[in-house]
Coordinates of C-alpha atoms in Angstrom, one line a residue:
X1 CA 21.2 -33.2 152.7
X2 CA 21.0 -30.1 150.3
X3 CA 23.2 -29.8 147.6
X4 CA 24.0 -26.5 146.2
X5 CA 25.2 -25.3 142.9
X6 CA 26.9 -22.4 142.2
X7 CA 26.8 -21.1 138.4
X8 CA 30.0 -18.6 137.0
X9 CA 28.9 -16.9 134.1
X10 CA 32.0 -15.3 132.3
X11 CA 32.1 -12.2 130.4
X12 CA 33.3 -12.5 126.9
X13 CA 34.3 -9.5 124.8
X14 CA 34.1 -10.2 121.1
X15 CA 36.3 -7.5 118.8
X16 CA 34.6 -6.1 116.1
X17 CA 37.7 -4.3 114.7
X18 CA 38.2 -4.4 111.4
X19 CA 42.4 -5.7 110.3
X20 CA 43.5 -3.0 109.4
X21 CA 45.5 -4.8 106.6
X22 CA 40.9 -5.3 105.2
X23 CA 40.7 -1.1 105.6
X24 CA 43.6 -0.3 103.4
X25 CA 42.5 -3.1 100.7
X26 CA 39.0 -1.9 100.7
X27 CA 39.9 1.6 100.6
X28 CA 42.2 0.8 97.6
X29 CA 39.8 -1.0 95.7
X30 CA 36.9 2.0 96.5
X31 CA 39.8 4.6 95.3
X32 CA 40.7 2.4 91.8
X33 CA 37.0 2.2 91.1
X34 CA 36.3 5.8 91.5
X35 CA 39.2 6.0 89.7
X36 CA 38.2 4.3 87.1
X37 CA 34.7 5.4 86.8
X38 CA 36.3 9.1 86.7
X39 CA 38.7 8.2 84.0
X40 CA 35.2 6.6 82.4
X41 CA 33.5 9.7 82.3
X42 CA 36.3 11.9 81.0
X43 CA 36.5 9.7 77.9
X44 CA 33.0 9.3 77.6
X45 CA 32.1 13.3 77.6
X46 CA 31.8 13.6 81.6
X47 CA 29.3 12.2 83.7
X48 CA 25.3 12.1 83.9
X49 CA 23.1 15.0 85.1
X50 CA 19.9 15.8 85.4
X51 CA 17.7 17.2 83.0
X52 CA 15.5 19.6 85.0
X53 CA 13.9 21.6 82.2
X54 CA 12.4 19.4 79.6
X55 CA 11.9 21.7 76.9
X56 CA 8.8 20.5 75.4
X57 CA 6.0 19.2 77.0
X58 CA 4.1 16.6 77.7
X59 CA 6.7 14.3 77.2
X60 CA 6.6 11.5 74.1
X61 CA 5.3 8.8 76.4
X62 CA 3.3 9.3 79.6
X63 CA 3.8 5.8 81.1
X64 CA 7.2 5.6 79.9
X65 CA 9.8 8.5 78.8
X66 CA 10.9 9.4 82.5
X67 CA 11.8 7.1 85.2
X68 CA 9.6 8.1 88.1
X69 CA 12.3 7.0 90.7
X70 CA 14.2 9.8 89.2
X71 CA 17.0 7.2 88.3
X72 CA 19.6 6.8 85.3
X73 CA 18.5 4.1 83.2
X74 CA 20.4 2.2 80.7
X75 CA 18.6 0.5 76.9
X76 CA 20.3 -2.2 74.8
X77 CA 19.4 -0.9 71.3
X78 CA 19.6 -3.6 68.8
X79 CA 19.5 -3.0 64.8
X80 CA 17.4 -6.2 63.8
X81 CA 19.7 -8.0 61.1
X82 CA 17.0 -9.3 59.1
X83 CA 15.0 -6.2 57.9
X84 CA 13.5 -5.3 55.1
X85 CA 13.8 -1.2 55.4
X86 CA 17.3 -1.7 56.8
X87 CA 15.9 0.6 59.6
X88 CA 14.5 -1.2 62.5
X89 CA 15.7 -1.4 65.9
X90 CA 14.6 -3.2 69.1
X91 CA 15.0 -1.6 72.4
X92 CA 15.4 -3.6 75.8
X93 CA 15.8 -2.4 79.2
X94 CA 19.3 -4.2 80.2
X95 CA 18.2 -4.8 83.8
X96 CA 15.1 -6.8 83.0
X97 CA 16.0 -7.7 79.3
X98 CA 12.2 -6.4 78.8
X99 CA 11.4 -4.7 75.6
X100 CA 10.9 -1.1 76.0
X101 CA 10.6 0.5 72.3
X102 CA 10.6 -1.0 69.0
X103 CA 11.7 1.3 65.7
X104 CA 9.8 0.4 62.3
X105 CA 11.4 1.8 59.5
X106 CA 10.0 2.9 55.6
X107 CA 10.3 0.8 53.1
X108 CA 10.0 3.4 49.8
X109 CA 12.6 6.7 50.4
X110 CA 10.0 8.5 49.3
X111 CA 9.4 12.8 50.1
X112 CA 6.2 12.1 52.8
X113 CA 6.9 8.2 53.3
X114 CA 10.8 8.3 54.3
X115 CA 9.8 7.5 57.9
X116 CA 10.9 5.9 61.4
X117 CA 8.3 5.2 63.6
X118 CA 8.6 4.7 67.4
X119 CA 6.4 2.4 69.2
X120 CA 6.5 2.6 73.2
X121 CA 5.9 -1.8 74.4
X122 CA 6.4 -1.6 77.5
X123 CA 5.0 -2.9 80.7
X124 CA 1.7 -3.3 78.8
X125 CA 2.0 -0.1 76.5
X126 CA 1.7 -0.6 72.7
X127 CA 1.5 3.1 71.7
X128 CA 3.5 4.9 68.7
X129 CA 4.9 7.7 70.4
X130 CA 7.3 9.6 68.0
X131 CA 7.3 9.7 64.3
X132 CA 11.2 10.6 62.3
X133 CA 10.4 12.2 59.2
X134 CA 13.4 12.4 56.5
X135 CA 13.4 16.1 55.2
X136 CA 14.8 14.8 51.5
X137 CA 15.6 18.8 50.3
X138 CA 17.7 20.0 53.1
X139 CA 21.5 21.2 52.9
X140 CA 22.7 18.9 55.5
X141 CA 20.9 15.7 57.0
X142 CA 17.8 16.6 58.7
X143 CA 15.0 14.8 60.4
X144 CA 11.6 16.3 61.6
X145 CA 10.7 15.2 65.2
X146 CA 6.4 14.5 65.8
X147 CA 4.7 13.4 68.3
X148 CA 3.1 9.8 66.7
X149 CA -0.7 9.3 66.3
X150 CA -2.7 11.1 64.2
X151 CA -3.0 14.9 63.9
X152 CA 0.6 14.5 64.7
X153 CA 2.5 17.3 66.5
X154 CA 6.0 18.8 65.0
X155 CA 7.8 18.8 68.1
X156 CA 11.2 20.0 66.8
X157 CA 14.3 18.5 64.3
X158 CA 17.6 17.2 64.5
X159 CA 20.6 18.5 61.9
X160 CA 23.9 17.7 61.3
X161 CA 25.6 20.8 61.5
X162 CA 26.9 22.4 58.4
X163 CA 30.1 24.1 59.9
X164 CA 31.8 22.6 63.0
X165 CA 35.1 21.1 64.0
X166 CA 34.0 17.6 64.5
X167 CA 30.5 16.0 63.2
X168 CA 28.1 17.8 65.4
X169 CA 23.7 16.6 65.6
X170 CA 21.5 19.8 66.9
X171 CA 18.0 19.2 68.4
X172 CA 16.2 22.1 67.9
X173 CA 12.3 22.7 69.0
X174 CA 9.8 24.0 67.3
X175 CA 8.3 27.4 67.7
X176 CA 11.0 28.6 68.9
X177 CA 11.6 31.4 66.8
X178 CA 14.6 31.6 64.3
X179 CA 14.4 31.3 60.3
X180 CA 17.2 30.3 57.8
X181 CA 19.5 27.1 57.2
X182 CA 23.1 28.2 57.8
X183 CA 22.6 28.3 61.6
X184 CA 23.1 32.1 62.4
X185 CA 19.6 33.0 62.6
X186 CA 18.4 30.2 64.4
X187 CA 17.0 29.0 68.0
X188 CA 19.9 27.8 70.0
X189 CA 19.3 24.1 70.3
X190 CA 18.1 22.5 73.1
X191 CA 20.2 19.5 72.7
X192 CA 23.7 18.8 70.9
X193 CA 25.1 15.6 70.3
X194 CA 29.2 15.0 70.0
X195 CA 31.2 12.7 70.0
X196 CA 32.8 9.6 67.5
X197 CA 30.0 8.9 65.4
X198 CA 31.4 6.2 63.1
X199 CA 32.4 4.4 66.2
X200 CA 29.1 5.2 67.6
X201 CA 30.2 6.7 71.0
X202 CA 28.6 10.2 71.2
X203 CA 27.0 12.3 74.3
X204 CA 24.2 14.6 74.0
X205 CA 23.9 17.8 76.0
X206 CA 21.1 20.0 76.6
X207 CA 21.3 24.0 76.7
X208 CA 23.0 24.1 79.7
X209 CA 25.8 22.0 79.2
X210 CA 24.7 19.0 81.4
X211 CA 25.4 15.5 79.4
X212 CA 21.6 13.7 79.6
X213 CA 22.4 11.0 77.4
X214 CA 25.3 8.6 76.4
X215 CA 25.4 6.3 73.7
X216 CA 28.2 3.6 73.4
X217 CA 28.9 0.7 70.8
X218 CA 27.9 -2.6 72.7
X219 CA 30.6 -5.6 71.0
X220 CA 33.8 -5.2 69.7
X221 CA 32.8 -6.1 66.3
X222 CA 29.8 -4.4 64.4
X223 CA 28.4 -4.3 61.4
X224 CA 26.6 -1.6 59.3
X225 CA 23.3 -4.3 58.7
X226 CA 23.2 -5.2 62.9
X227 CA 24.9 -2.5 65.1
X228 CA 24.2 -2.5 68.8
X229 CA 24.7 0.1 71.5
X230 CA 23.7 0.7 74.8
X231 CA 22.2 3.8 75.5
X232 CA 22.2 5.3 79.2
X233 CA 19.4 8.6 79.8
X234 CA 19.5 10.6 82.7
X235 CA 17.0 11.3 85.5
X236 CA 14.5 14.0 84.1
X237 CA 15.1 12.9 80.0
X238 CA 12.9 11.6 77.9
X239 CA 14.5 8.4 77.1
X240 CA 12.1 8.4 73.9
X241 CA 13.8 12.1 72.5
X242 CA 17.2 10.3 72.9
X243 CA 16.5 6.8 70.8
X244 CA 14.9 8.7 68.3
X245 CA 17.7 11.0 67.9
X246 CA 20.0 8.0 68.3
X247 CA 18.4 5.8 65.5
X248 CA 18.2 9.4 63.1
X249 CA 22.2 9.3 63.5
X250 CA 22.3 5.8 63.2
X251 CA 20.7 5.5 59.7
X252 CA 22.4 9.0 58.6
X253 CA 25.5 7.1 59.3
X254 CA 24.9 3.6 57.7
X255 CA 24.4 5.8 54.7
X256 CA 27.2 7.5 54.3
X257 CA 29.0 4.3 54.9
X258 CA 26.9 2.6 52.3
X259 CA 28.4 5.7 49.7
X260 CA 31.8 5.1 50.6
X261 CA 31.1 2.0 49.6
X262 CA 29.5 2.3 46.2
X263 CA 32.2 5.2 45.3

């Protein structure tokens, strides 16, 4: 006797429509968070570019100072609350919680020894990379920029402006031609810095117009002794330009504050 068995094999279509009631709600939420983002930036001084034409070079810190992915990066910048210059800083990247720079102040305000110094830590680099020198006889605050190590290397200054609107930082470079301290016969600058500087949310721009840094308070409550921020850089900027400038406004700041104070 044979037996025979016959096997049915049914086709089964599976749907891989999406409800359309999940397209609109996922639409909506992409729109609100552009949205958002957009209102973000207008507050904030517009969004990130690209800075394309570093206007010194090599930059502070080989290993370091750009991101070779050619990526925006974001720093926690911390203001230590035990110090005893009252200017030192430690910088972390935020996605690792790494350190990245820390920021050693002086302890004498002294012409030649009024100094911040900038040490590059990270991923195995213990380097000084940029040295902040306090020009005491200037007409508005002013800050030389070098390159750190020895035979150190004037690589420009940063200035509060003397006549403008709102507070105003310039970055100018040196050997750039220009002479005098009113601001009409000078270099344009290559970078300037706006923004709310006693609530410590500021952009800085280079020549162009193009935002390559933004600096926001981190914390709703802050304190002259321990401020934080974050700190975001743009693809192509030298991350090590923008927390020197940063910690340069920082301290100018804290002063003034500190005279309100005593007055």
């Amino acid at each position: 006797t044979t037996t025979t068995t016959t096997t049915t094999t049914s086709s089964i279509r599976i749907s891989t429509r999406t409800p359309s009631s999940s397209r609109t709600s996922t639409s909506t939420s992409t729109s609100l968070n552009n949205f958002f983002t957009d209102i973000g930036d207008m507050i904030t001084g517009g969004p990130l570019g690209e800075e394309t034409n570093l206007p010194y070079s090599p930059p502070f810190c080989d290993a370091n100072s750009i991101c070779a992915e050619g990526l925006p990066r974001t720093y926690a910048v911390k203001e230590r609350a035990l110090s005893f210059t009252g200017e030192d800083f430690d910088v972390y990247c935020t996605g690792t919680n790494e350190p990245f720079v820390s920021v050693r102040g002086a302890m004498l305000h002294l012409p030649g020894k009024d100094k911040m110094r900038l040490k590059s830590v990270h991923q195995g680099c213990d380097e000084e990379v940029v040295v902040l020198d306090r020009v005491l006889m200037a007409v508005t605050p002013t800050y030389d920029i070098f390159r750190g190590g020895m035979m150190a290397e004037k690589v420009g200054w940063i200035e509060k402006k003397v006549v403008s609107m709102t507070d105003t930082f310039d970055v100018y470079m040196e050997g750039k031609g220009g002479f005098g301290v009113t601001g009409l016969f000078k270099p344009p600058p290559a970078y300037q810095i706006t923004g709310d500087f006693i609530d410590r949310n500021f952009v800085m721009k280079n020549a162009v117009g193009q935002v390559v840094a933004k600096v926001a308070m981190d914390g709703l409550i802050q304190f002259d002794q321990f401020n934080h921020y974050q700190v975001q850089v743009a693809p192509g900027m030298d991350a090590m330009m923008v927390l020197a400038c940063t910690c340069a406004i920082d301290e100018e700041f804290d002063e003034e504050h500190a005279a309100k104070k005593r007055g």
